[in-house]
CSV table of C-alpha atoms and ligand atoms in Angstrom, one decimal:
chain,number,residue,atom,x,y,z
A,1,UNK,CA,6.4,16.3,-30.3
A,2,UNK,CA,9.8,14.9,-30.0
A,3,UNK,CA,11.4,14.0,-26.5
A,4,UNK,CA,14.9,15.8,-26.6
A,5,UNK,CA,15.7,14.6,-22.8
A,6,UNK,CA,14.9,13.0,-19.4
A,7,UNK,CA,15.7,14.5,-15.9
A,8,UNK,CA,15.2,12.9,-12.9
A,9,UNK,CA,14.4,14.9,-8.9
A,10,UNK,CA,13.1,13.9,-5.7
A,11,UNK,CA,9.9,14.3,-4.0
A,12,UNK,CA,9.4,13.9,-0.1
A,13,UNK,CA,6.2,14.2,1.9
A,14,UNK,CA,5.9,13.1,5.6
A,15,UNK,CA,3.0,11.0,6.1
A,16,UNK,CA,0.0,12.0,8.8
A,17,UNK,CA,0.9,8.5,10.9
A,18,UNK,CA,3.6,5.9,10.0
A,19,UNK,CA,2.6,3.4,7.4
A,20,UNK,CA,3.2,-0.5,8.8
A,21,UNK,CA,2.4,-3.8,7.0
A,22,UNK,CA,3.4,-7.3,7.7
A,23,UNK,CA,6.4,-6.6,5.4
A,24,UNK,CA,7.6,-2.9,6.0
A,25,UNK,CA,7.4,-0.1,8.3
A,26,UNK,CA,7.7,3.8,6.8
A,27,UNK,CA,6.9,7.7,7.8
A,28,UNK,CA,7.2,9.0,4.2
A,29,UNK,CA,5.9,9.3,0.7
A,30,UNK,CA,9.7,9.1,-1.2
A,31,UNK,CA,9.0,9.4,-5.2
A,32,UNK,CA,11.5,9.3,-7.5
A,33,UNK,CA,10.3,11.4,-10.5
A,34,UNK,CA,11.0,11.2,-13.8
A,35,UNK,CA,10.6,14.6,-16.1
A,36,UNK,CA,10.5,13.9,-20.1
A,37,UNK,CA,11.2,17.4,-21.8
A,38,UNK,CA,10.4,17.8,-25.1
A,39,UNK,CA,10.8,20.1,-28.6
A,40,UNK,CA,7.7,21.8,-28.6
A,41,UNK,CA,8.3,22.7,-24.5
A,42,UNK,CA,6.2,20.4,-22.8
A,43,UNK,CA,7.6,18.0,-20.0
A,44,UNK,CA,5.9,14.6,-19.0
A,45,UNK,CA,5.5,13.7,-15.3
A,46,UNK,CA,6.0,10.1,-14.1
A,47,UNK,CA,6.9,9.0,-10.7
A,48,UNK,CA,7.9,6.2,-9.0
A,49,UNK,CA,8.3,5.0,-5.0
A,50,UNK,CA,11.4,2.4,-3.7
A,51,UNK,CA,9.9,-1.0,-2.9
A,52,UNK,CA,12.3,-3.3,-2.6
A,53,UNK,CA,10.3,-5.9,-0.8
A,54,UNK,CA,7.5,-5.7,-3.1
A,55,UNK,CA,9.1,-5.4,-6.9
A,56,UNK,CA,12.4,-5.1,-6.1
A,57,UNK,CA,12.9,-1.7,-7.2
A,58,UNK,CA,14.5,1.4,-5.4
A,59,UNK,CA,15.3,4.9,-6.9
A,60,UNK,CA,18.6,4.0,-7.3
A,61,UNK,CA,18.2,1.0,-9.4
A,62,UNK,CA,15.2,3.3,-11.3
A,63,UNK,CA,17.7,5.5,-12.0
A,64,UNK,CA,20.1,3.8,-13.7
A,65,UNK,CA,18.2,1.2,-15.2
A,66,UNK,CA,16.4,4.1,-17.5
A,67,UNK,CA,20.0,6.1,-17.8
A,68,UNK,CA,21.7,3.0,-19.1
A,69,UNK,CA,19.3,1.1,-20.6
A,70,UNK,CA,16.0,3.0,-22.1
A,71,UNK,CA,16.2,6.9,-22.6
A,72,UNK,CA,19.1,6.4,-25.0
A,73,UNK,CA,16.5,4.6,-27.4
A,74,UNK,CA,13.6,7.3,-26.0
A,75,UNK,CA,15.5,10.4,-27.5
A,76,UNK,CA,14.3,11.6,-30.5
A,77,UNK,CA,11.3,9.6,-30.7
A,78,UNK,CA,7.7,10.5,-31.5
A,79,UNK,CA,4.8,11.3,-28.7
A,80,UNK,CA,2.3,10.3,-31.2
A,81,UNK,CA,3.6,6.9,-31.4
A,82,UNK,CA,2.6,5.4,-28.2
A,83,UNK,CA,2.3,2.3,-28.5
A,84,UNK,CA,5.8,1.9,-30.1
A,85,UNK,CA,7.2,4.3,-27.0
A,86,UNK,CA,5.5,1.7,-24.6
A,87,UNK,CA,7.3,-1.2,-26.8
A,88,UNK,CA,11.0,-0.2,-26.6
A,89,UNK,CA,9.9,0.6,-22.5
A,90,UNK,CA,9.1,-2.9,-22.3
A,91,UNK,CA,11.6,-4.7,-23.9
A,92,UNK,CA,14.7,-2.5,-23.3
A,93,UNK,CA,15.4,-4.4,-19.9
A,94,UNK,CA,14.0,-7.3,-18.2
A,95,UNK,CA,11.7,-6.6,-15.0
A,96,UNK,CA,12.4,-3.0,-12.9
A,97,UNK,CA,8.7,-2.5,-13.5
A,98,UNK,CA,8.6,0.5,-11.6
A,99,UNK,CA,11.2,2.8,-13.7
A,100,UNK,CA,9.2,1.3,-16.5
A,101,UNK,CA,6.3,2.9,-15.1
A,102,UNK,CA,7.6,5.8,-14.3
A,103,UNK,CA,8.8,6.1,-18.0
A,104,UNK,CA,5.0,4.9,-19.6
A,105,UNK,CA,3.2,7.6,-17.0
A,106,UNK,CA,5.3,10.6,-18.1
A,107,UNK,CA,4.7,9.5,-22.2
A,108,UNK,CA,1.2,9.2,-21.7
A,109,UNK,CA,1.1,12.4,-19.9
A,110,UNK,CA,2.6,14.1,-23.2
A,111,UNK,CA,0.0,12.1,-25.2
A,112,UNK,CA,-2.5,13.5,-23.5
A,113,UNK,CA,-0.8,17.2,-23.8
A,114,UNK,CA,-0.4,16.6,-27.9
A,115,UNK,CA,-3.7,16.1,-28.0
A,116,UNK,CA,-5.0,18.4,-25.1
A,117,UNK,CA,-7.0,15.8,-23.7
A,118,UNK,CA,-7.2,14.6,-20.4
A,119,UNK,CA,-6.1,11.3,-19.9
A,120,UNK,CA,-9.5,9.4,-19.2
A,121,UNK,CA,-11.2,10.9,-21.6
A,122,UNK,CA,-8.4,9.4,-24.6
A,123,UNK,CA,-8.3,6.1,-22.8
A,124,UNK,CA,-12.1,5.6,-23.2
A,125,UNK,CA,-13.8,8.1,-20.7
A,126,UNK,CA,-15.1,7.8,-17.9
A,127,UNK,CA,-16.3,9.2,-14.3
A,128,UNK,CA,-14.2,12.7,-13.0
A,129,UNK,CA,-14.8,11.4,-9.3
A,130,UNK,CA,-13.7,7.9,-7.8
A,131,UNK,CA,-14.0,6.8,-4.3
A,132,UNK,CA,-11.1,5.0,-2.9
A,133,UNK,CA,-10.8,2.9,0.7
A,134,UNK,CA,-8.7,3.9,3.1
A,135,UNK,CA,-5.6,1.6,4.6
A,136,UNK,CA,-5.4,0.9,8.5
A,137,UNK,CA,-1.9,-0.4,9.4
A,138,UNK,CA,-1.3,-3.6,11.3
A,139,UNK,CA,-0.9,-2.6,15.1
A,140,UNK,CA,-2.6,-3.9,18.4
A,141,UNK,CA,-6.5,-3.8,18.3
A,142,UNK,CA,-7.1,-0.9,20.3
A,143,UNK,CA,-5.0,1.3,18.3
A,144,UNK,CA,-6.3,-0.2,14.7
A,145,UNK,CA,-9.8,0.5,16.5
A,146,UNK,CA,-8.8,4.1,17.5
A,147,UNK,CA,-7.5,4.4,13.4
A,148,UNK,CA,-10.8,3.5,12.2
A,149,UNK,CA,-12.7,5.6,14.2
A,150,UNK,CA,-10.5,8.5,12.8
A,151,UNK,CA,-11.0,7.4,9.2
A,152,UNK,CA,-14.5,7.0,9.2
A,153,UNK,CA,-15.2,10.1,10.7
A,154,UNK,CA,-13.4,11.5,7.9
A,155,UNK,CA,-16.2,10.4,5.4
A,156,UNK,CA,-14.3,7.1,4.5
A,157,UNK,CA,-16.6,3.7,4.3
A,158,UNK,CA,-14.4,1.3,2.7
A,159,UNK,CA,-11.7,0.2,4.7
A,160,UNK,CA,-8.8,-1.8,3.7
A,161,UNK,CA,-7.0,-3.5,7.1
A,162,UNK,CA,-3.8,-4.6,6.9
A,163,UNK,CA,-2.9,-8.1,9.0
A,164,UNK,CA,-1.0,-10.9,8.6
A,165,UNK,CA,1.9,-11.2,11.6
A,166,UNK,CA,-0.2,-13.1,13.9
A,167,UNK,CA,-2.8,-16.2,12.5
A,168,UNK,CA,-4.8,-15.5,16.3
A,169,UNK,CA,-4.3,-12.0,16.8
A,170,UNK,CA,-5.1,-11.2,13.2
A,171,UNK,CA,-8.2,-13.2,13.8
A,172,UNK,CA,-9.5,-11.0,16.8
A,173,UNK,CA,-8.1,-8.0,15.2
A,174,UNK,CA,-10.6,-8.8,12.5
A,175,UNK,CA,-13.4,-9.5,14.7
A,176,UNK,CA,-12.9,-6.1,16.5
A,177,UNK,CA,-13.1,-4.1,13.6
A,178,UNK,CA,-15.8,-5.6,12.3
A,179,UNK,CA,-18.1,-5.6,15.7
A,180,UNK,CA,-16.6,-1.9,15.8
A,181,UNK,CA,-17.4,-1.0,12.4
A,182,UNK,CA,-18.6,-3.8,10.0
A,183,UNK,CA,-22.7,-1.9,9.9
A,184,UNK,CA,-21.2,1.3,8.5
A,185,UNK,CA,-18.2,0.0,6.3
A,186,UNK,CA,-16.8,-2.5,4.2
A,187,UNK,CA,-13.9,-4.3,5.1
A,188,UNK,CA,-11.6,-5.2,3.2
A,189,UNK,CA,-8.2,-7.5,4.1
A,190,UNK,CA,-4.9,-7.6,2.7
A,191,UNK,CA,-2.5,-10.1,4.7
A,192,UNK,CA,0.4,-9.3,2.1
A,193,UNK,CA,1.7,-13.0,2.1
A,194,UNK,CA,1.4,-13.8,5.8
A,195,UNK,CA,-0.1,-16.7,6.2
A,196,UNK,CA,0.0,-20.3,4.5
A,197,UNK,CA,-3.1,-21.7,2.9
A,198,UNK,CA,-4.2,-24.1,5.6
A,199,UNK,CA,-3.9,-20.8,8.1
A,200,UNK,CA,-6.2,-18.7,5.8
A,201,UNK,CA,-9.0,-21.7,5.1
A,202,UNK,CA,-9.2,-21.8,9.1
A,203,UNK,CA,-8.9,-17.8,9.7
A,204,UNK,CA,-11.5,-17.2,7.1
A,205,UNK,CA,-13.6,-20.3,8.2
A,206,UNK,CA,-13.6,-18.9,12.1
A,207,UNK,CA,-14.7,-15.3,10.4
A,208,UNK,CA,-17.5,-16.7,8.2
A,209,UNK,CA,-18.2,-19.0,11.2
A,210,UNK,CA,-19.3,-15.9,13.7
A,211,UNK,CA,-21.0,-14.0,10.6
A,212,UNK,CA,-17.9,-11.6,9.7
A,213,UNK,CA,-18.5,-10.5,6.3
A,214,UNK,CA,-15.6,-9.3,4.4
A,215,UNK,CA,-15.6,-7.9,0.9
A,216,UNK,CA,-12.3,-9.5,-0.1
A,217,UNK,CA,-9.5,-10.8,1.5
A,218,UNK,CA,-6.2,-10.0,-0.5
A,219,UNK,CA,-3.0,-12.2,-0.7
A,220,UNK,CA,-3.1,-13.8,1.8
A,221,UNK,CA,-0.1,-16.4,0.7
A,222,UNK,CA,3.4,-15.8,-0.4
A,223,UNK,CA,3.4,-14.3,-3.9
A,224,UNK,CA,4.2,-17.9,-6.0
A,225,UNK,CA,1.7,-19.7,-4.4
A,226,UNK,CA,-0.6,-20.1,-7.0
A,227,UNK,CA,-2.1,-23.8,-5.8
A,228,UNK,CA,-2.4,-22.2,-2.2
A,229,UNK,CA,-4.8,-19.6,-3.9
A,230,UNK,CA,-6.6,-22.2,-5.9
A,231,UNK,CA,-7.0,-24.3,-2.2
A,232,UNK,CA,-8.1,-21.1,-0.4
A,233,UNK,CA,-10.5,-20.3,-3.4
A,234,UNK,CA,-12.0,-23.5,-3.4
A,235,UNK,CA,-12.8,-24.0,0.8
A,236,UNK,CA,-13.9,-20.3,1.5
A,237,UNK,CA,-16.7,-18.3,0.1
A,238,UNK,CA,-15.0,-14.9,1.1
A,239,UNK,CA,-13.5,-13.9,-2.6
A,240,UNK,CA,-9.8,-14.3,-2.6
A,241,UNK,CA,-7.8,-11.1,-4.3
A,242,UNK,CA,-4.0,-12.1,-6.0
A,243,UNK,CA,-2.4,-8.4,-5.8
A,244,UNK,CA,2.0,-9.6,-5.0
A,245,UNK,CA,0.8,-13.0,-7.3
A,246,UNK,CA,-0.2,-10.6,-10.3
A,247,UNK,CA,2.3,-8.3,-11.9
A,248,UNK,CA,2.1,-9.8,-15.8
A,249,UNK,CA,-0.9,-10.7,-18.4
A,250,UNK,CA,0.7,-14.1,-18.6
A,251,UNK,CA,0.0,-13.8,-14.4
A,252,UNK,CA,-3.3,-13.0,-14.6
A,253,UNK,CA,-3.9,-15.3,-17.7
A,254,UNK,CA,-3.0,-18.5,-15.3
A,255,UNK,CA,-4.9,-17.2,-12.4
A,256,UNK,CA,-7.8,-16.8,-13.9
A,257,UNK,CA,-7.4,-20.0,-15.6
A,258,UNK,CA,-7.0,-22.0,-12.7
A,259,UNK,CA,-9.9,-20.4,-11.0
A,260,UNK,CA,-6.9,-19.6,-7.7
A,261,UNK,CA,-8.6,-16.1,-7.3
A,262,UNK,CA,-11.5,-14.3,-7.8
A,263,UNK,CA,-10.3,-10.9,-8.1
A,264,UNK,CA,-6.8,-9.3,-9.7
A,265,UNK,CA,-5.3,-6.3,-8.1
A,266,UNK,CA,-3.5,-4.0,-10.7
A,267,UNK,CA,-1.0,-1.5,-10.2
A,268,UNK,CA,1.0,0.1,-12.4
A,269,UNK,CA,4.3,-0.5,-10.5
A,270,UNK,CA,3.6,-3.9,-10.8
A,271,UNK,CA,2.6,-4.0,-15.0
A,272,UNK,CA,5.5,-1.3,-15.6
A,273,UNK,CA,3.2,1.1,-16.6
A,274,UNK,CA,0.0,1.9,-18.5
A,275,UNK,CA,0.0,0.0,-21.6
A,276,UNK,CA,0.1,-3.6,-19.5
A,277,UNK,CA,-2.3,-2.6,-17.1
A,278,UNK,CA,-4.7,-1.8,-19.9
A,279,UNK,CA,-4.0,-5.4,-21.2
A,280,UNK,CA,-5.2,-6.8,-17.8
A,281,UNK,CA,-8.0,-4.7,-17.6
A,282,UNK,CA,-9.2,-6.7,-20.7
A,283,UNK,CA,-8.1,-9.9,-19.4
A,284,UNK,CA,-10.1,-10.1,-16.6
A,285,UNK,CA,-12.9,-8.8,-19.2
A,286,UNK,CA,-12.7,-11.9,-20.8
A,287,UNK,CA,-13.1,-13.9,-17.5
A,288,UNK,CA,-15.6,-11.7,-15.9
A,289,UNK,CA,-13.3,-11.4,-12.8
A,290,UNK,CA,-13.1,-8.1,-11.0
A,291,UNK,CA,-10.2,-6.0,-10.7
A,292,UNK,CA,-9.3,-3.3,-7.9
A,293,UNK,CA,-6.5,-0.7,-9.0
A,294,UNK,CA,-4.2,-0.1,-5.9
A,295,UNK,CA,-1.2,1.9,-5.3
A,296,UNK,CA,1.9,1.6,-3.7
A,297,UNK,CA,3.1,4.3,-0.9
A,298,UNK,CA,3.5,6.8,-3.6
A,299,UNK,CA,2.5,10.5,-4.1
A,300,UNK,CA,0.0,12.0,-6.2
A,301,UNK,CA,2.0,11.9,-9.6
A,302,UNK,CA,2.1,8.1,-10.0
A,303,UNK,CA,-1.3,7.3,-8.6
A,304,UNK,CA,-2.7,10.7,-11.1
A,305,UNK,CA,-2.2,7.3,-13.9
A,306,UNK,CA,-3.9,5.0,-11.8
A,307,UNK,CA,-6.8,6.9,-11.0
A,308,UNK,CA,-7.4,8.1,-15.2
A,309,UNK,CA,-7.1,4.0,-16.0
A,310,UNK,CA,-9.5,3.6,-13.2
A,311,UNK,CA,-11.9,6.0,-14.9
A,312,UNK,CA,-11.6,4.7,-18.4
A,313,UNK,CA,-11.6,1.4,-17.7
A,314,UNK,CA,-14.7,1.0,-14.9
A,315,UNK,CA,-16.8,-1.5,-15.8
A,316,UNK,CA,-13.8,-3.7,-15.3
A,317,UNK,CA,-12.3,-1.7,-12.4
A,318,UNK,CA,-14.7,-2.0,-9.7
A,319,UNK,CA,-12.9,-0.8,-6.7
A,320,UNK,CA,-10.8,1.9,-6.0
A,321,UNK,CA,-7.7,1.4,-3.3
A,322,UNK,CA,-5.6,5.0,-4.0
A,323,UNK,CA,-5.1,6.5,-1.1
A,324,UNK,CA,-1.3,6.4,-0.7
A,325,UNK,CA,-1.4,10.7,-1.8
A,326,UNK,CA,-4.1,11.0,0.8
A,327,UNK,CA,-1.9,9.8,4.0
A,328,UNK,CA,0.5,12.4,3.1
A,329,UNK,CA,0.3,15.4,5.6
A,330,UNK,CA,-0.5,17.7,2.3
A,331,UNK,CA,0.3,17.3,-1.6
A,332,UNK,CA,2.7,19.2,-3.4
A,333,UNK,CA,1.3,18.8,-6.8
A,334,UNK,CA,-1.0,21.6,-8.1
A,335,UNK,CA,-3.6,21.0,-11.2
A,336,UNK,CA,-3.3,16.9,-11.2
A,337,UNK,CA,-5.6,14.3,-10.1
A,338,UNK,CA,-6.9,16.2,-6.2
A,339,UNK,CA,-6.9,13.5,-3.8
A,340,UNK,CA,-9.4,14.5,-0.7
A,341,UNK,CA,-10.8,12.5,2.0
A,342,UNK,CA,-12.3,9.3,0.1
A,343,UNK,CA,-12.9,11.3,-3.0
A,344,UNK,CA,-10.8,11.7,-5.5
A,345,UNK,CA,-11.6,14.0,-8.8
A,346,UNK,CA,-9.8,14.2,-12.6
A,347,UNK,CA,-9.1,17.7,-13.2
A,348,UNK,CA,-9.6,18.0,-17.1
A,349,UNK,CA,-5.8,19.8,-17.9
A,350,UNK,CA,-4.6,17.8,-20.4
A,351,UNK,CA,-2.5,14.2,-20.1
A,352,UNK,CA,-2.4,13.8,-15.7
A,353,UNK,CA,-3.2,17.8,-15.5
A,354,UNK,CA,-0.3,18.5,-13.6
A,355,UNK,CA,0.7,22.4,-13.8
A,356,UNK,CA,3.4,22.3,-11.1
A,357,UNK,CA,5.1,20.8,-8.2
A,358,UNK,CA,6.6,22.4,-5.1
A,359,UNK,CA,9.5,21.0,-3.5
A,360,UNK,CA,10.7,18.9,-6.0
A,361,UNK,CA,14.4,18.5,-5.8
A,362,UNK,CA,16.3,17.8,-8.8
A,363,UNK,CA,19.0,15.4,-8.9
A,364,UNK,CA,22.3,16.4,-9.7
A,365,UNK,CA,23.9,14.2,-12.3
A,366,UNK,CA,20.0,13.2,-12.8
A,367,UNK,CA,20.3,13.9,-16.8
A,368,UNK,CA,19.7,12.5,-19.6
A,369,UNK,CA,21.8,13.2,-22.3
A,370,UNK,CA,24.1,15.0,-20.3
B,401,LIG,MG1,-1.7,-5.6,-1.2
């Protein structure tokens, strides 16, 4: 199976409520996805979001980074080698990890369709049905308490909060939630860089101090702090998560090494794809560190990757943060990876599964060769 061409389109899908971290505030899923056609018929999906404030990357610098630089090698290349696909991904261009993503999800997808084999089940196998946590945005306490309540009734029992803007109100945010909600869930944190190291010993020291237990608390300094992470990590017993800190092996390598976290968050936007995030997976084997998969705010495509690694890769994967297709008010992808409530469940079509999508709008000069 021999990739003859790479199209690009958009897909847009207005979120239930608007998403807000200490870095960005947004109201929809926007996926820039990539479509590998091939000789025998079959076309790979892979998808990526903009995140300019997390990797960089927006769908315009996707674009042309795999225009110019990588499908002219792709063409005429062989699905059944992989790994050597995934090599001239890598080392085409420097960084723009997500197009590089994008790229590795829609080749394994046609992997997976040579061999008409879901995804999981050629990565390893694994579980059909995960259970991811939920996010709750960063907003006054009554309204993150009102969020909860919604989410919870919905059958969700891990919850990931989002703080970070404000060292005091965070900490009564915190304290809130927990009171609120801390019997029937775990809580999770993810600060996204917002505080200094000295701010999260003390934050985490009040929360420990008036018995607030928290399953993880993740970056909570900017991204190449590395010593901050190995201070926090040495003064709190809460376990420290590095997810803006880790996007490489070599990352996650000196981490680990220094003992600065206890726990590596992977995404595939971050690794550029599959093939690296595979590599961490082991790495972390090797230092009996736990790893989360997350997400960014994308659709159902990307995260359809994510959720097979997840699978295949469990005993090193231990929690599950994929809900960026569920805060979309519906999914336009039929026959992939069915994102519902908490649960989420591997359909067994071959590669991601996907059979269609709705409303995807092509992009005009979006071709590769012309
Ligand atoms: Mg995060």
């Amino acid at each position: 199976m021999k990739i003859t061409a790479i199209r690009f389109a958009k897909l847009k899908v207005p979120l239930v409520t608007p998403f807000k971290t200490a870095l960005r505030e947004v109201s929809y899923i926007e996926d820039l996805v990539v479509l590998i056609e091939t000789d025998k018929g079959e076309i790979g999906y892979g998808a990526a979001a903009s995140t300019p404030v997390i990797t960089g990357d927006t769908h315009q610098s996707i674009l042309s980074v795999i225009k110019q630089f990588i499908a002219p090698k792709l063409i005429g290349m062989e699905i059944e080698n992989l790994n050597q696909i995934c090599q001239v991904i890598q080392s085409s261009v420097v960084a723009n990890y997500s197009a590089k993503a994008a790229l590795e999800l829609a080749v394994y997808d046609l992997w997976g369709k040579l061999y008409q084999a879901p995804l999981y089940k050629l990565l390893g196998g694994g579980s059909q049905t995960l259970r991811t946590d939920i996010t709750i945005s960063v907003d006054n306490i009554d309204k993150m308490l009102s969020d909860c309540a919604v989410v919870v009734a919905q059958g969700f029992d891990i919850l990931k909060v989002k703080i970070g803007n404000d060292l005091q109100q965070d900490i009564e945010r915190v304290k809130a939630i927990y009171q609120g909600f801390g019997q029937q869930t775990q809580i999770r944190l993810d600060v996204n860089q917002g505080w200094n190291a000295k701010q999260t010993v003390f934050a985490l020291q009040q929360l420990e101090s008036h018995n607030v237990e928290l399953e993880l608390v993740e970056q909570p300094v900017k991204s190449d702090d590395f010593k901050g992470l190995k201070y926090i990590t040495e003064r709190v017993n809460t376990p420290i998560m590095a997810d803006e800190s880790a996007f490489s092996p070599k990352q996650v390598i000196q981490l680990l090494e220094q003992n600065a976290v206890d726990i590596i968050n992977i995404k595939v936007m971050k690794t550029g794809g599959l093939s690296r995030a595979i590599e961490i997976a082991n790495i972390t084997a090797q230092y009996q560190a736990d790893c989360m998969i997350g997400c960014m705010l994308e659709g159902s495509i990307a995260v359809a990757g994510a959720a097979h690694l997840a699978s295949a890769k469990a005993q090193q994967i231990s929690k599950i943060d994929l809900d960026g297709p569920a805060l979309g008010q519906y999914d336009p992808v039929q026959g992939g990876v069915e994102f519902n409530g908490p649960a989420i469940t591997l359909s067994d079509g071959p590669g991601l599964g996907i059979k269609s999508i709705d409303t995807l709008q092509p992009i005009n000069d979006g071709i590769w060769p012309l």
